[in-house]
Amino acid sequence: MAKRITSNRVRKHHPDLDELPSGSVVLDRFGHAWQVGSIYWYRAYGDDSMVSSWDLSFSGPFRVLHKGE
């Protein structure tokens, strides 16, 4: 079985993203805004990107712009 490699960035930011309620908006280190739906994170502008909190955690650190409901 392959060993899963986890970066420090993922370990640090993944739990923080999972704790945010639906409707929250964050800004990633590239300046892209992301909003969380019920499960997935969506780009707030620009395209139709949809990613999991695990995938998005690679783009941290994040600044929370709005805490959802």
PDB file of C-alpha atoms in Angstrom:
ATOM      1  CA  MET A   1       0.000   0.000   0.000  1.00  0.00           C
ATOM      2  CA  ALA A   2       1.313   3.470  -0.903  1.00  0.00           C
ATOM      3  CA  LYS A   3       2.187   5.805   1.921  1.00  0.00           C
ATOM      4  CA  ARG A   4       0.237   9.056   1.913  1.00  0.00           C
ATOM      5  CA  ILE A   5       2.430  12.133   2.139  1.00  0.00           C
ATOM      6  CA  THR A   6       0.907  15.129   3.883  1.00  0.00           C
ATOM      7  CA  SER A   7       2.515  18.536   3.793  1.00  0.00           C
ATOM      8  CA  ASN A   8       2.644  20.810   6.824  1.00  0.00           C
ATOM      9  CA  ARG A   9       0.432  23.294   4.969  1.00  0.00           C
ATOM     10  CA  VAL A  10      -2.339  20.705   4.605  1.00  0.00           C
ATOM     11  CA  ARG A  11      -2.101  19.570   8.229  1.00  0.00           C
ATOM     12  CA  LYS A  12      -2.329  23.177   9.393  1.00  0.00           C
ATOM     13  CA  HIS A  13      -5.114  24.536   7.160  1.00  0.00           C
ATOM     14  CA  HIS A  14      -7.370  21.558   6.410  1.00  0.00           C
ATOM     15  CA  PRO A  15      -8.994  21.427   9.894  1.00  0.00           C
ATOM     16  CA  ASP A  16      -9.512  25.214   9.860  1.00  0.00           C
ATOM     17  CA  LEU A  17     -11.380  25.028   6.553  1.00  0.00           C
ATOM     18  CA  ASP A  18     -13.540  22.130   7.744  1.00  0.00           C
ATOM     19  CA  GLU A  19     -14.637  24.091  10.833  1.00  0.00           C
ATOM     20  CA  LEU A  20     -16.046  27.019   8.835  1.00  0.00           C
ATOM     21  CA  PRO A  21     -19.833  27.015   8.408  1.00  0.00           C
ATOM     22  CA  SER A  22     -21.633  26.982   5.070  1.00  0.00           C
ATOM     23  CA  GLY A  23     -21.531  30.354   3.327  1.00  0.00           C
ATOM     24  CA  SER A  24     -18.087  31.298   4.645  1.00  0.00           C
ATOM     25  CA  VAL A  25     -15.692  33.110   2.318  1.00  0.00           C
ATOM     26  CA  VAL A  26     -11.886  32.914   2.488  1.00  0.00           C
ATOM     27  CA  LEU A  27      -9.072  34.509   0.539  1.00  0.00           C
ATOM     28  CA  ASP A  28      -6.198  32.157  -0.350  1.00  0.00           C
ATOM     29  CA  ARG A  29      -2.503  33.021  -0.666  1.00  0.00           C
ATOM     30  CA  PHE A  30      -2.974  33.726  -4.381  1.00  0.00           C
ATOM     31  CA  GLY A  31      -5.706  36.309  -3.755  1.00  0.00           C
ATOM     32  CA  HIS A  32      -8.556  34.064  -4.905  1.00  0.00           C
ATOM     33  CA  ALA A  33     -11.825  34.173  -2.994  1.00  0.00           C
ATOM     34  CA  TRP A  34     -13.517  30.850  -2.167  1.00  0.00           C
ATOM     35  CA  GLN A  35     -16.963  30.226  -0.690  1.00  0.00           C
ATOM     36  CA  VAL A  36     -18.023  26.990   0.970  1.00  0.00           C
ATOM     37  CA  GLY A  37     -21.336  25.356   0.137  1.00  0.00           C
ATOM     38  CA  SER A  38     -22.664  22.352   2.015  1.00  0.00           C
ATOM     39  CA  ILE A  39     -19.604  20.211   1.195  1.00  0.00           C
ATOM     40  CA  TYR A  40     -17.407  21.769  -1.503  1.00  0.00           C
ATOM     41  CA  TRP A  41     -15.575  25.073  -1.899  1.00  0.00           C
ATOM     42  CA  TYR A  42     -16.376  27.176  -4.975  1.00  0.00           C
ATOM     43  CA  ARG A  43     -14.435  30.017  -6.553  1.00  0.00           C
ATOM     44  CA  ALA A  44     -16.300  33.194  -5.668  1.00  0.00           C
ATOM     45  CA  TYR A  45     -15.531  34.666  -9.095  1.00  0.00           C
ATOM     46  CA  GLY A  46     -13.820  33.825 -12.365  1.00  0.00           C
ATOM     47  CA  ASP A  47     -14.720  30.219 -13.109  1.00  0.00           C
ATOM     48  CA  ASP A  48     -16.698  27.207 -11.947  1.00  0.00           C
ATOM     49  CA  SER A  49     -13.948  25.586  -9.855  1.00  0.00           C
ATOM     50  CA  MET A  50     -15.213  23.218  -7.179  1.00  0.00           C
ATOM     51  CA  VAL A  51     -12.771  21.612  -4.726  1.00  0.00           C
ATOM     52  CA  SER A  52     -12.785  19.795  -1.406  1.00  0.00           C
ATOM     53  CA  SER A  53     -11.341  21.384   1.727  1.00  0.00           C
ATOM     54  CA  TRP A  54      -8.418  18.935   1.408  1.00  0.00           C
ATOM     55  CA  ASP A  55      -7.563  20.199  -2.088  1.00  0.00           C
ATOM     56  CA  LEU A  56      -8.052  23.831  -1.104  1.00  0.00           C
ATOM     57  CA  SER A  57      -5.797  23.491   1.945  1.00  0.00           C
ATOM     58  CA  PHE A  58      -2.761  23.422  -0.382  1.00  0.00           C
ATOM     59  CA  SER A  59      -3.501  27.086  -1.219  1.00  0.00           C
ATOM     60  CA  GLY A  60      -3.176  28.318   2.387  1.00  0.00           C
ATOM     61  CA  PRO A  61      -2.678  30.341   4.411  1.00  0.00           C
ATOM     62  CA  PHE A  62      -6.169  31.821   4.321  1.00  0.00           C
ATOM     63  CA  ARG A  63      -7.816  34.976   5.523  1.00  0.00           C
ATOM     64  CA  VAL A  64     -11.456  34.606   6.519  1.00  0.00           C
ATOM     65  CA  LEU A  65     -13.467  37.397   4.889  1.00  0.00           C
ATOM     66  CA  HIS A  66     -16.894  36.221   6.080  1.00  0.00           C
ATOM     67  CA  LYS A  67     -18.016  33.550   8.530  1.00  0.00           C
ATOM     68  CA  GLY A  68     -21.169  31.926   7.201  1.00  0.00           C
ATOM     69  CA  GLU A  69     -24.333  30.886   8.989  1.00  0.00           C
TER      70      GLU A  69
END
